[in-house]
CSV table of N, CA, C and O in Angstrom, one decimal:
chain,number,residue,atom,x,y,z
E,1,UNK,N,-28.3,38.2,-48.4
E,1,UNK,CA,-28.9,39.4,-49.0
E,1,UNK,C,-30.0,39.0,-50.0
E,1,UNK,O,-29.8,38.0,-50.7
E,2,UNK,N,-31.0,39.7,-50.0
E,2,UNK,CA,-32.1,39.4,-50.9
E,2,UNK,C,-32.3,40.5,-51.9
E,2,UNK,O,-32.2,41.7,-51.5
E,3,UNK,N,-32.4,40.1,-53.2
E,3,UNK,CA,-32.7,41.1,-54.2
E,3,UNK,C,-34.1,41.1,-54.5
E,3,UNK,O,-34.8,40.1,-54.6
E,4,UNK,N,-34.7,42.3,-54.6
E,4,UNK,CA,-36.1,42.5,-54.7
E,4,UNK,C,-36.5,43.3,-56.0
E,4,UNK,O,-35.8,44.4,-56.1
E,5,UNK,N,-37.4,42.9,-56.8
E,5,UNK,CA,-37.8,43.6,-58.0
E,5,UNK,C,-39.3,43.7,-58.0
E,5,UNK,O,-40.1,42.7,-58.0
E,6,UNK,N,-39.8,45.0,-57.9
E,6,UNK,CA,-41.3,45.2,-57.9
E,6,UNK,C,-41.8,45.4,-59.4
E,6,UNK,O,-41.0,45.8,-60.3
E,7,UNK,N,-43.0,45.1,-59.6
E,7,UNK,CA,-43.7,45.3,-60.9
E,7,UNK,C,-45.2,45.5,-60.6
E,7,UNK,O,-45.6,45.2,-59.5
E,8,UNK,N,-45.9,46.0,-61.6
E,8,UNK,CA,-47.3,46.1,-61.6
E,8,UNK,C,-47.9,47.5,-61.4
E,8,UNK,O,-49.1,47.7,-61.4
E,9,UNK,N,-47.0,48.4,-61.2
E,9,UNK,CA,-47.4,49.8,-61.1
E,9,UNK,C,-48.0,50.3,-62.4
E,9,UNK,O,-47.9,49.7,-63.4
E,10,UNK,N,-48.6,51.5,-62.3
E,10,UNK,CA,-49.1,52.1,-63.5
E,10,UNK,C,-50.1,53.3,-63.2
E,10,UNK,O,-50.1,53.8,-62.1
E,11,UNK,N,-50.8,53.7,-64.1
E,11,UNK,CA,-51.7,54.8,-64.0
E,11,UNK,C,-53.2,54.2,-64.0
E,11,UNK,O,-53.5,53.5,-64.9
E,12,UNK,N,-54.0,54.6,-63.1
E,12,UNK,CA,-55.3,54.1,-62.9
E,12,UNK,C,-56.2,55.2,-62.5
E,12,UNK,O,-55.8,56.1,-61.8
E,13,UNK,N,-57.5,55.1,-62.8
E,13,UNK,CA,-58.5,56.2,-62.4
E,13,UNK,C,-58.9,55.8,-60.9
E,13,UNK,O,-58.8,54.7,-60.5
E,14,UNK,N,-59.3,56.9,-60.3
E,14,UNK,CA,-59.8,56.7,-58.9
E,14,UNK,C,-61.0,55.6,-58.9
E,14,UNK,O,-61.8,55.7,-59.8
E,15,UNK,N,-60.9,54.8,-57.9
E,15,UNK,CA,-61.9,53.7,-57.9
E,15,UNK,C,-61.4,52.4,-58.5
E,15,UNK,O,-62.0,51.3,-58.3
E,16,UNK,N,-60.3,52.5,-59.2
E,16,UNK,CA,-59.8,51.3,-59.9
E,16,UNK,C,-58.9,50.5,-59.1
E,16,UNK,O,-58.8,50.7,-57.9
E,17,UNK,N,-58.3,49.4,-59.7
E,17,UNK,CA,-57.5,48.4,-59.0
E,17,UNK,C,-56.2,48.2,-59.7
E,17,UNK,O,-56.1,48.4,-60.9
E,18,UNK,N,-55.2,47.8,-58.9
E,18,UNK,CA,-53.9,47.3,-59.4
E,18,UNK,C,-53.4,46.3,-58.5
E,18,UNK,O,-53.7,46.2,-57.3
E,19,UNK,N,-52.6,45.4,-59.0
E,19,UNK,CA,-51.9,44.3,-58.3
E,19,UNK,C,-50.4,44.5,-58.4
E,19,UNK,O,-49.9,44.4,-59.5
E,20,UNK,N,-49.7,44.8,-57.3
E,20,UNK,CA,-48.3,44.8,-57.3
E,20,UNK,C,-47.7,43.5,-57.0
E,20,UNK,O,-48.2,42.8,-56.2
E,21,UNK,N,-46.5,43.2,-57.7
E,21,UNK,CA,-45.8,42.0,-57.4
E,21,UNK,C,-44.3,42.4,-56.9
E,21,UNK,O,-43.8,43.4,-57.3
E,22,UNK,N,-43.7,41.5,-56.2
E,22,UNK,CA,-42.4,41.7,-55.8
E,22,UNK,C,-41.7,40.3,-55.8
E,22,UNK,O,-42.0,39.5,-55.0
E,23,UNK,N,-40.7,40.2,-56.7
E,23,UNK,CA,-40.0,38.9,-56.8
E,23,UNK,C,-38.7,39.0,-56.1
E,23,UNK,O,-37.9,39.9,-56.3
E,24,UNK,N,-38.4,38.0,-55.3
E,24,UNK,CA,-37.2,37.9,-54.6
E,24,UNK,C,-36.2,36.9,-55.1
E,24,UNK,O,-36.6,35.9,-55.6
E,25,UNK,N,-34.9,37.2,-55.1
E,25,UNK,CA,-33.9,36.3,-55.5
E,25,UNK,C,-32.7,36.5,-54.5
E,25,UNK,O,-32.6,37.4,-53.8
E,26,UNK,N,-31.7,35.5,-54.7
E,26,UNK,CA,-30.6,35.6,-53.8
E,26,UNK,C,-30.4,34.3,-53.1
E,26,UNK,O,-31.0,33.3,-53.3
E,27,UNK,N,-29.4,34.3,-52.2
E,27,UNK,CA,-28.9,33.1,-51.6
E,27,UNK,C,-29.8,32.8,-50.3
E,27,UNK,O,-29.7,31.8,-49.8
E,28,UNK,N,-30.7,33.8,-50.0
E,28,UNK,CA,-31.5,33.6,-48.8
E,28,UNK,C,-32.7,32.8,-49.0
E,28,UNK,O,-33.3,32.9,-50.1
E,29,UNK,N,-33.2,32.0,-48.0
E,29,UNK,CA,-34.4,31.3,-48.2
E,29,UNK,C,-35.6,32.3,-48.0
E,29,UNK,O,-35.7,32.8,-46.8
E,30,UNK,N,-36.3,32.5,-49.0
E,30,UNK,CA,-37.4,33.5,-49.0
E,30,UNK,C,-38.4,33.3,-47.8
E,30,UNK,O,-38.8,34.2,-47.1
E,31,UNK,N,-38.8,32.1,-47.6
E,31,UNK,CA,-39.8,31.7,-46.7
E,31,UNK,C,-39.4,32.1,-45.2
E,31,UNK,O,-40.2,32.0,-44.3
E,32,UNK,N,-38.1,32.4,-44.9
E,32,UNK,CA,-37.7,32.7,-43.6
E,32,UNK,C,-38.0,34.1,-43.2
E,32,UNK,O,-37.8,34.6,-42.1
E,33,UNK,N,-38.4,35.0,-44.2
E,33,UNK,CA,-38.4,36.4,-44.0
E,33,UNK,C,-39.9,37.0,-44.1
E,33,UNK,O,-40.6,36.7,-45.0
E,34,UNK,N,-40.2,37.8,-43.1
E,34,UNK,CA,-41.4,38.6,-43.2
E,34,UNK,C,-41.1,39.6,-44.3
E,34,UNK,O,-40.0,40.0,-44.5
E,35,UNK,N,-42.2,40.1,-44.9
E,35,UNK,CA,-42.1,41.0,-46.0
E,35,UNK,C,-43.0,42.2,-45.9
E,35,UNK,O,-44.0,42.1,-45.2
E,36,UNK,N,-42.8,43.3,-46.6
E,36,UNK,CA,-43.6,44.4,-46.5
E,36,UNK,C,-43.6,45.3,-47.7
E,36,UNK,O,-42.8,45.1,-48.6
E,37,UNK,N,-44.6,46.2,-47.7
E,37,UNK,CA,-44.7,47.2,-48.7
E,37,UNK,C,-44.7,48.6,-48.0
E,37,UNK,O,-45.4,48.8,-47.0
E,38,UNK,N,-43.9,49.5,-48.6
E,38,UNK,CA,-43.9,50.9,-48.2
E,38,UNK,C,-44.2,51.8,-49.4
E,38,UNK,O,-44.1,51.3,-50.5
E,39,UNK,N,-44.5,53.0,-49.1
E,39,UNK,CA,-44.7,53.9,-50.2
E,39,UNK,C,-44.1,55.3,-49.9
E,39,UNK,O,-44.0,55.7,-48.7
E,40,UNK,N,-43.8,56.1,-50.9
E,40,UNK,CA,-43.2,57.4,-50.7
E,40,UNK,C,-43.5,58.4,-51.7
E,40,UNK,O,-43.4,58.1,-53.0
E,41,UNK,N,-44.0,59.5,-51.3
E,41,UNK,CA,-44.2,60.6,-52.2
E,41,UNK,C,-43.0,61.5,-52.2
E,41,UNK,O,-42.3,61.7,-51.1
E,42,UNK,N,-42.7,62.2,-53.3
E,42,UNK,CA,-41.5,63.1,-53.3
E,42,UNK,C,-41.7,64.2,-52.1
E,42,UNK,O,-42.7,64.7,-51.9
E,43,UNK,N,-40.6,64.4,-51.3
E,43,UNK,CA,-40.6,65.4,-50.3
E,43,UNK,C,-41.3,64.8,-49.0
E,43,UNK,O,-41.3,65.6,-48.0
E,44,UNK,N,-41.7,63.6,-49.0
E,44,UNK,CA,-42.3,63.0,-47.8
E,44,UNK,C,-41.5,61.8,-47.3
E,44,UNK,O,-40.7,61.3,-48.0
E,45,UNK,N,-41.8,61.4,-46.1
E,45,UNK,CA,-41.2,60.3,-45.5
E,45,UNK,C,-41.8,59.0,-46.1
E,45,UNK,O,-42.9,58.9,-46.5
E,46,UNK,N,-40.9,58.0,-46.2
E,46,UNK,CA,-41.4,56.7,-46.7
E,46,UNK,C,-42.3,56.1,-45.6
E,46,UNK,O,-41.9,56.1,-44.4
E,47,UNK,N,-43.5,55.7,-45.9
E,47,UNK,CA,-44.5,55.2,-44.9
E,47,UNK,C,-44.8,53.8,-45.1
E,47,UNK,O,-44.9,53.3,-46.3
E,48,UNK,N,-45.1,53.1,-44.0
E,48,UNK,CA,-45.5,51.8,-44.0
E,48,UNK,C,-46.9,51.6,-44.7
E,48,UNK,O,-47.8,52.4,-44.4
E,49,UNK,N,-47.1,50.6,-45.4
E,49,UNK,CA,-48.4,50.3,-46.1
E,49,UNK,C,-48.9,48.9,-45.6
E,49,UNK,O,-50.1,48.9,-45.1
E,50,UNK,N,-48.1,47.9,-45.6
E,50,UNK,CA,-48.6,46.6,-45.3
E,50,UNK,C,-47.4,45.7,-45.0
E,50,UNK,O,-46.4,45.9,-45.6
E,51,UNK,N,-47.6,44.7,-44.2
E,51,UNK,CA,-46.6,43.6,-44.0
E,51,UNK,C,-47.3,42.2,-43.7
E,51,UNK,O,-48.4,42.2,-43.3
E,52,UNK,N,-46.5,41.2,-44.0
E,52,UNK,CA,-47.0,39.9,-43.9
E,52,UNK,C,-45.9,39.0,-43.2
E,52,UNK,O,-44.7,39.2,-43.5
E,53,UNK,N,-46.3,38.2,-42.2
E,53,UNK,CA,-45.3,37.4,-41.5
E,53,UNK,C,-44.7,36.3,-42.4
E,53,UNK,O,-45.2,36.0,-43.4
E,54,UNK,N,-43.6,35.7,-41.9
E,54,UNK,CA,-43.0,34.8,-42.8
E,54,UNK,C,-43.8,33.5,-42.9
E,54,UNK,O,-43.6,32.8,-43.9
E,55,UNK,N,-44.7,33.2,-42.0
E,55,UNK,CA,-45.6,32.1,-42.3
E,55,UNK,C,-46.9,32.4,-43.0
E,55,UNK,O,-47.7,31.6,-43.2
E,56,UNK,N,-47.0,33.7,-43.3
E,56,UNK,CA,-48.2,34.2,-44.1
E,56,UNK,C,-49.5,34.2,-43.3
E,56,UNK,O,-50.5,34.7,-43.8
E,57,UNK,N,-49.4,34.0,-42.0
E,57,UNK,CA,-50.7,34.0,-41.2
E,57,UNK,C,-51.1,35.3,-40.8
E,57,UNK,O,-52.3,35.7,-40.8
E,58,UNK,N,-50.1,36.2,-40.3
E,58,UNK,CA,-50.4,37.5,-39.8
E,58,UNK,C,-50.1,38.6,-40.8
E,58,UNK,O,-49.1,38.5,-41.6
E,59,UNK,N,-51.0,39.5,-40.9
E,59,UNK,CA,-50.8,40.7,-41.8
E,59,UNK,C,-51.2,42.0,-41.1
E,59,UNK,O,-52.1,41.9,-40.2
E,60,UNK,N,-50.5,43.0,-41.4
E,60,UNK,CA,-50.9,44.3,-40.8
E,60,UNK,C,-50.9,45.3,-41.9
E,60,UNK,O,-50.2,45.3,-42.9
E,61,UNK,N,-51.8,46.3,-41.7
E,61,UNK,CA,-52.0,47.4,-42.7
E,61,UNK,C,-52.0,48.7,-42.0
E,61,UNK,O,-52.5,48.9,-40.9
E,62,UNK,N,-51.6,49.7,-42.7
E,62,UNK,CA,-51.8,51.1,-42.3
E,62,UNK,C,-53.3,51.4,-42.3
E,62,UNK,O,-54.0,50.9,-43.2
E,63,UNK,N,-53.7,52.2,-41.4
E,63,UNK,CA,-55.1,52.6,-41.4
E,63,UNK,C,-55.7,53.1,-42.7
E,63,UNK,O,-56.8,52.9,-43.0
E,64,UNK,N,-54.8,53.9,-43.4
E,64,UNK,CA,-55.2,54.5,-44.7
E,64,UNK,C,-55.6,53.5,-45.8
E,64,UNK,O,-56.3,53.8,-46.7
E,65,UNK,N,-55.1,52.3,-45.6
E,65,UNK,CA,-55.4,51.3,-46.7
E,65,UNK,C,-56.2,50.1,-46.3
E,65,UNK,O,-56.5,49.3,-47.0
E,66,UNK,N,-56.5,50.1,-45.0
E,66,UNK,CA,-57.2,48.9,-44.4
E,66,UNK,C,-58.5,48.8,-45.1
E,66,UNK,O,-59.3,49.7,-45.3
E,67,UNK,N,-58.9,47.5,-45.5
E,67,UNK,CA,-60.1,47.2,-46.2
E,67,UNK,C,-60.0,47.4,-47.7
E,67,UNK,O,-60.9,47.0,-48.4
E,68,UNK,N,-58.9,48.1,-48.2
E,68,UNK,CA,-58.8,48.3,-49.6
E,68,UNK,C,-57.6,47.5,-50.2
E,68,UNK,O,-57.7,47.1,-51.4
E,69,UNK,N,-56.6,47.3,-49.4
E,69,UNK,CA,-55.4,46.6,-49.9
E,69,UNK,C,-55.3,45.3,-49.2
E,69,UNK,O,-55.7,45.1,-48.1
E,70,UNK,N,-54.8,44.3,-50.0
E,70,UNK,CA,-54.5,43.0,-49.4
E,70,UNK,C,-53.1,42.5,-49.8
E,70,UNK,O,-52.8,42.4,-51.0
E,71,UNK,N,-52.4,42.1,-48.8
E,71,UNK,CA,-51.0,41.6,-49.0
E,71,UNK,C,-51.0,40.1,-48.9
E,71,UNK,O,-51.8,39.5,-48.2
E,72,UNK,N,-50.2,39.5,-49.8
E,72,UNK,CA,-50.2,38.0,-49.8
E,72,UNK,C,-48.8,37.6,-50.3
E,72,UNK,O,-48.0,38.4,-50.8
E,73,UNK,N,-48.5,36.2,-50.1
E,73,UNK,CA,-47.2,35.7,-50.5
E,73,UNK,C,-47.3,34.4,-51.0
E,73,UNK,O,-48.2,33.6,-50.7
E,74,UNK,N,-46.5,34.1,-52.0
E,74,UNK,CA,-46.4,32.7,-52.6
E,74,UNK,C,-44.9,32.3,-52.5
E,74,UNK,O,-44.1,32.7,-53.3
E,75,UNK,N,-44.6,31.5,-51.5
E,75,UNK,CA,-43.2,31.1,-51.3
E,75,UNK,C,-42.7,30.2,-52.3
E,75,UNK,O,-41.5,30.2,-52.5
E,76,UNK,N,-43.6,29.5,-53.0
E,76,UNK,CA,-43.1,28.6,-54.1
E,76,UNK,C,-42.5,29.5,-55.2
E,76,UNK,O,-41.7,29.0,-56.0
E,77,UNK,N,-43.1,30.7,-55.4
E,77,UNK,CA,-42.5,31.6,-56.4
E,77,UNK,C,-41.7,32.7,-55.9
E,77,UNK,O,-41.3,33.6,-56.7
E,78,UNK,N,-41.4,32.6,-54.6
E,78,UNK,CA,-40.5,33.7,-54.0
E,78,UNK,C,-41.1,35.1,-54.3
E,78,UNK,O,-40.3,36.0,-54.7
E,79,UNK,N,-42.3,35.2,-54.2
E,79,UNK,CA,-43.0,36.5,-54.5
E,79,UNK,C,-44.1,36.9,-53.5
E,79,UNK,O,-44.8,36.0,-52.9
E,80,UNK,N,-44.2,38.2,-53.3
E,80,UNK,CA,-45.3,38.8,-52.6
E,80,UNK,C,-46.1,39.6,-53.5
E,80,UNK,O,-45.6,40.1,-54.5
E,81,UNK,N,-47.3,39.9,-53.1
E,81,UNK,CA,-48.3,40.6,-53.9
E,81,UNK,C,-49.0,41.7,-53.0
E,81,UNK,O,-49.0,41.5,-51.8
E,82,UNK,N,-49.5,42.7,-53.6
E,82,UNK,CA,-50.4,43.6,-53.0
E,82,UNK,C,-51.5,43.9,-53.9
E,82,UNK,O,-51.3,44.6,-54.9
E,83,UNK,N,-52.7,43.5,-53.6
E,83,UNK,CA,-53.9,43.8,-54.4
E,83,UNK,C,-54.4,45.1,-53.9
E,83,UNK,O,-54.8,45.2,-52.6
E,84,UNK,N,-54.5,46.1,-54.7
E,84,UNK,CA,-55.1,47.4,-54.3
E,84,UNK,C,-56.3,47.7,-55.0
E,84,UNK,O,-56.4,47.6,-56.3
E,85,UNK,N,-57.4,48.0,-54.2
E,85,UNK,CA,-58.7,48.2,-54.8
E,85,UNK,C,-59.2,49.6,-54.3
E,85,UNK,O,-58.7,50.1,-53.3
E,86,UNK,N,-60.3,50.1,-54.9
E,86,UNK,CA,-60.8,51.4,-54.5
E,86,UNK,C,-59.8,52.4,-54.4
E,86,UNK,O,-59.7,53.2,-53.4
E,87,UNK,N,-58.9,52.5,-55.3
E,87,UNK,CA,-57.7,53.4,-55.3
E,87,UNK,C,-58.2,54.8,-55.3
E,87,UNK,O,-59.2,55.2,-55.9
E,88,UNK,N,-57.4,55.6,-54.5
E,88,UNK,CA,-57.7,57.1,-54.4
E,88,UNK,C,-56.5,57.9,-54.8
E,88,UNK,O,-55.4,57.4,-54.8
E,89,UNK,N,-56.7,59.2,-55.2
E,89,UNK,CA,-55.6,60.0,-55.7
E,89,UNK,C,-54.5,60.0,-54.6
E,89,UNK,O,-53.3,60.1,-54.9
E,90,UNK,N,-54.8,59.9,-53.3
E,90,UNK,CA,-53.8,60.1,-52.3
E,90,UNK,C,-53.0,58.8,-52.1
E,90,UNK,O,-52.0,58.7,-51.4
E,91,UNK,N,-53.4,57.7,-52.9
E,91,UNK,CA,-52.5,56.5,-52.9
E,91,UNK,C,-51.3,56.6,-53.9
E,91,UNK,O,-50.5,55.7,-54.0
E,92,UNK,N,-51.3,57.7,-54.7
E,92,UNK,CA,-50.3,58.0,-55.6
E,92,UNK,C,-48.9,58.1,-54.9
E,92,UNK,O,-48.8,58.8,-54.0
E,93,UNK,N,-48.0,57.2,-55.3
E,93,UNK,CA,-46.7,57.2,-54.7
E,93,UNK,C,-45.8,56.2,-55.4
E,93,UNK,O,-46.3,55.4,-56.2
E,94,UNK,N,-44.5,56.2,-55.0
E,94,UNK,CA,-43.6,55.1,-55.4
E,94,UNK,C,-43.7,54.0,-54.4
E,94,UNK,O,-43.5,54.3,-53.2
E,95,UNK,N,-44.0,52.8,-54.8
E,95,UNK,CA,-44.2,51.7,-53.9
E,95,UNK,C,-43.0,50.8,-53.8
E,95,UNK,O,-42.5,50.4,-54.9
E,96,UNK,N,-42.5,50.5,-52.6
E,96,UNK,CA,-41.3,49.8,-52.4
E,96,UNK,C,-41.7,48.4,-51.7
E,96,UNK,O,-42.5,48.4,-50.7
E,97,UNK,N,-41.0,47.4,-52.1
E,97,UNK,CA,-41.1,46.1,-51.5
E,97,UNK,C,-39.9,46.0,-50.5
E,97,UNK,O,-38.8,46.5,-50.8
E,98,UNK,N,-40.1,45.3,-49.4
E,98,UNK,CA,-39.0,45.2,-48.4
E,98,UNK,C,-39.0,43.8,-47.8
E,98,UNK,O,-40.0,43.3,-47.5
E,99,UNK,N,-37.8,43.3,-47.4
E,99,UNK,CA,-37.7,42.1,-46.7
E,99,UNK,C,-37.1,42.4,-45.3
E,99,UNK,O,-36.2,43.2,-45.2
E,100,UNK,N,-37.5,41.7,-44.3
E,100,UNK,CA,-37.1,41.8,-43.0
E,100,UNK,C,-35.6,41.7,-42.9
E,100,UNK,O,-35.0,40.9,-43.6
E,101,UNK,N,-35.0,42.4,-41.9
E,101,UNK,CA,-33.6,42.4,-41.8
E,101,UNK,C,-33.1,41.0,-41.4
E,101,UNK,O,-31.9,40.6,-41.8
E,102,UNK,N,-33.8,40.3,-40.6
E,102,UNK,CA,-33.4,39.0,-40.2
E,102,UNK,C,-34.7,38.1,-40.0
E,102,UNK,O,-35.7,38.6,-39.9
E,103,UNK,N,-34.4,36.7,-40.0
E,103,UNK,CA,-35.6,35.8,-39.7
E,103,UNK,C,-36.2,36.2,-38.3
E,103,UNK,O,-35.5,36.5,-37.4
E,104,UNK,N,-37.5,36.3,-38.3
E,104,UNK,CA,-38.3,36.7,-37.2
E,104,UNK,C,-39.2,35.5,-36.7
E,104,UNK,O,-39.4,34.6,-37.4
E,105,UNK,N,-39.8,35.8,-35.6
E,105,UNK,CA,-40.8,34.8,-35.1
E,105,UNK,C,-41.9,34.6,-36.2
E,105,UNK,O,-42.2,35.6,-36.9
E,106,UNK,N,-42.3,33.4,-36.3
E,106,UNK,CA,-43.1,33.0,-37.5
E,106,UNK,C,-44.3,33.9,-37.8
E,106,UNK,O,-44.6,34.1,-39.0
E,107,UNK,N,-45.0,34.3,-36.8
E,107,UNK,CA,-46.2,35.1,-37.0
E,107,UNK,C,-46.0,36.7,-36.8
E,107,UNK,O,-46.9,37.4,-36.7
E,108,UNK,N,-44.7,37.1,-36.6
E,108,UNK,CA,-44.4,38.5,-36.4
E,108,UNK,C,-44.5,39.3,-37.7
E,108,UNK,O,-44.1,38.9,-38.7
E,109,UNK,N,-45.2,40.5,-37.5
E,109,UNK,CA,-45.3,41.3,-38.7
E,109,UNK,C,-44.6,42.7,-38.4
E,109,UNK,O,-45.2,43.5,-37.7
E,110,UNK,N,-43.5,43.0,-39.0
E,110,UNK,CA,-42.8,44.2,-38.7
E,110,UNK,C,-43.4,45.3,-39.4
E,110,UNK,O,-44.1,45.2,-40.5
E,111,UNK,N,-43.3,46.5,-38.8
E,111,UNK,CA,-43.9,47.7,-39.4
E,111,UNK,C,-43.0,48.9,-39.5
E,111,UNK,O,-43.2,49.9,-40.2
E,112,UNK,N,-41.9,48.8,-38.8
E,112,UNK,CA,-40.9,50.0,-38.8
E,112,UNK,C,-39.8,49.8,-39.9
E,112,UNK,O,-39.4,48.6,-40.1
E,113,UNK,N,-39.4,50.9,-40.5
E,113,UNK,CA,-38.4,50.8,-41.6
E,113,UNK,C,-37.2,50.1,-41.1
E,113,UNK,O,-36.5,49.4,-41.8
E,114,UNK,N,-36.8,50.4,-39.8
E,114,UNK,CA,-35.5,49.8,-39.3
E,114,UNK,C,-35.6,48.3,-39.2
E,114,UNK,O,-34.5,47.6,-39.2
E,115,UNK,N,-36.7,47.7,-39.3
E,115,UNK,CA,-36.8,46.2,-39.2
E,115,UNK,C,-36.6,45.6,-40.6
E,115,UNK,O,-36.6,44.3,-40.6
E,116,UNK,N,-36.5,46.3,-41.6
E,116,UNK,CA,-36.4,45.8,-43.0
E,116,UNK,C,-34.9,46.1,-43.4
E,116,UNK,O,-34.4,47.2,-43.3
E,117,UNK,N,-34.3,45.1,-44.1
E,117,UNK,CA,-33.0,45.3,-44.4
E,117,UNK,C,-32.7,45.3,-45.9
E,117,UNK,O,-31.6,45.6,-46.4
E,118,UNK,N,-33.6,44.8,-46.7
E,118,UNK,CA,-33.5,44.8,-48.2
E,118,UNK,C,-34.7,45.5,-48.8
E,118,UNK,O,-35.8,45.3,-48.4
E,119,UNK,N,-34.3,46.2,-49.9
E,119,UNK,CA,-35.4,47.1,-50.5
E,119,UNK,C,-35.3,46.9,-52.1
E,119,UNK,O,-34.2,46.8,-52.6
E,120,UNK,N,-36.4,47.0,-52.7
E,120,UNK,CA,-36.4,47.1,-54.1
E,120,UNK,C,-36.3,48.5,-54.6
E,120,UNK,O,-36.2,49.4,-53.8
E,121,UNK,N,-36.3,48.7,-55.9
E,121,UNK,CA,-36.2,50.0,-56.5
E,121,UNK,C,-37.5,50.8,-56.6
E,121,UNK,O,-37.4,52.0,-56.9
E,122,UNK,N,-38.6,50.1,-56.4
E,122,UNK,CA,-39.9,50.8,-56.4
E,122,UNK,C,-40.6,50.7,-57.7
E,122,UNK,O,-40.0,50.5,-58.8
E,123,UNK,N,-41.9,50.8,-57.6
E,123,UNK,CA,-42.8,50.9,-58.8
E,123,UNK,C,-43.8,52.0,-58.6
E,123,UNK,O,-44.4,52.1,-57.6
E,124,UNK,N,-44.0,52.8,-59.6
E,124,UNK,CA,-44.8,54.0,-59.5
E,124,UNK,C,-46.3,53.6,-59.7
E,124,UNK,O,-46.7,53.0,-60.7
E,125,UNK,N,-47.1,54.1,-58.7
E,125,UNK,CA,-48.5,54.0,-58.8
E,125,UNK,C,-49.1,55.4,-58.9
E,125,UNK,O,-48.8,56.3,-58.0
E,126,UNK,N,-49.9,55.7,-59.9
E,126,UNK,CA,-50.5,57.0,-60.1
E,126,UNK,C,-51.9,56.9,-60.2
E,126,UNK,O,-52.4,56.2,-61.1
E,127,UNK,N,-52.7,57.5,-59.4
E,127,UNK,CA,-54.2,57.4,-59.4
E,127,UNK,C,-54.8,58.8,-59.8
E,127,UNK,O,-54.6,59.8,-59.1
E,128,UNK,N,-55.4,58.8,-60.9
E,128,UNK,CA,-56.0,60.1,-61.4
E,128,UNK,C,-57.4,60.3,-60.9
E,128,UNK,O,-58.2,59.3,-60.8
E,129,UNK,N,-57.8,61.5,-60.7
E,129,UNK,CA,-59.2,61.8,-60.1
E,129,UNK,C,-60.1,62.0,-61.3
E,129,UNK,O,-59.8,62.1,-62.4
């Protein structure tokens, strides 16, 4: 089981930037797991934002954030990041970090919630217009 703790959320004006971090801990070897970011607005489904393969080579993004968000990982620090730029009010949400349910093919990037087995508590991002 992997424990995940997100940080870096906050309030920012439209057009601004934030960098989210997610630190992993536990008995599992972090580098074996693909990782991802999801977000959720109250009353809405939790939606996929980005994911990164366990070898860090492959990345996938939701169309709504492509070109503005960048996911990365630092296995030496057991941490993933998401650099968010050109933020829009519609990016306002609670952002969750997630670890894949099981070790996957090295370059595979999961996108479905069912493929993730560990979740953090979330960090709030609010973008004002």
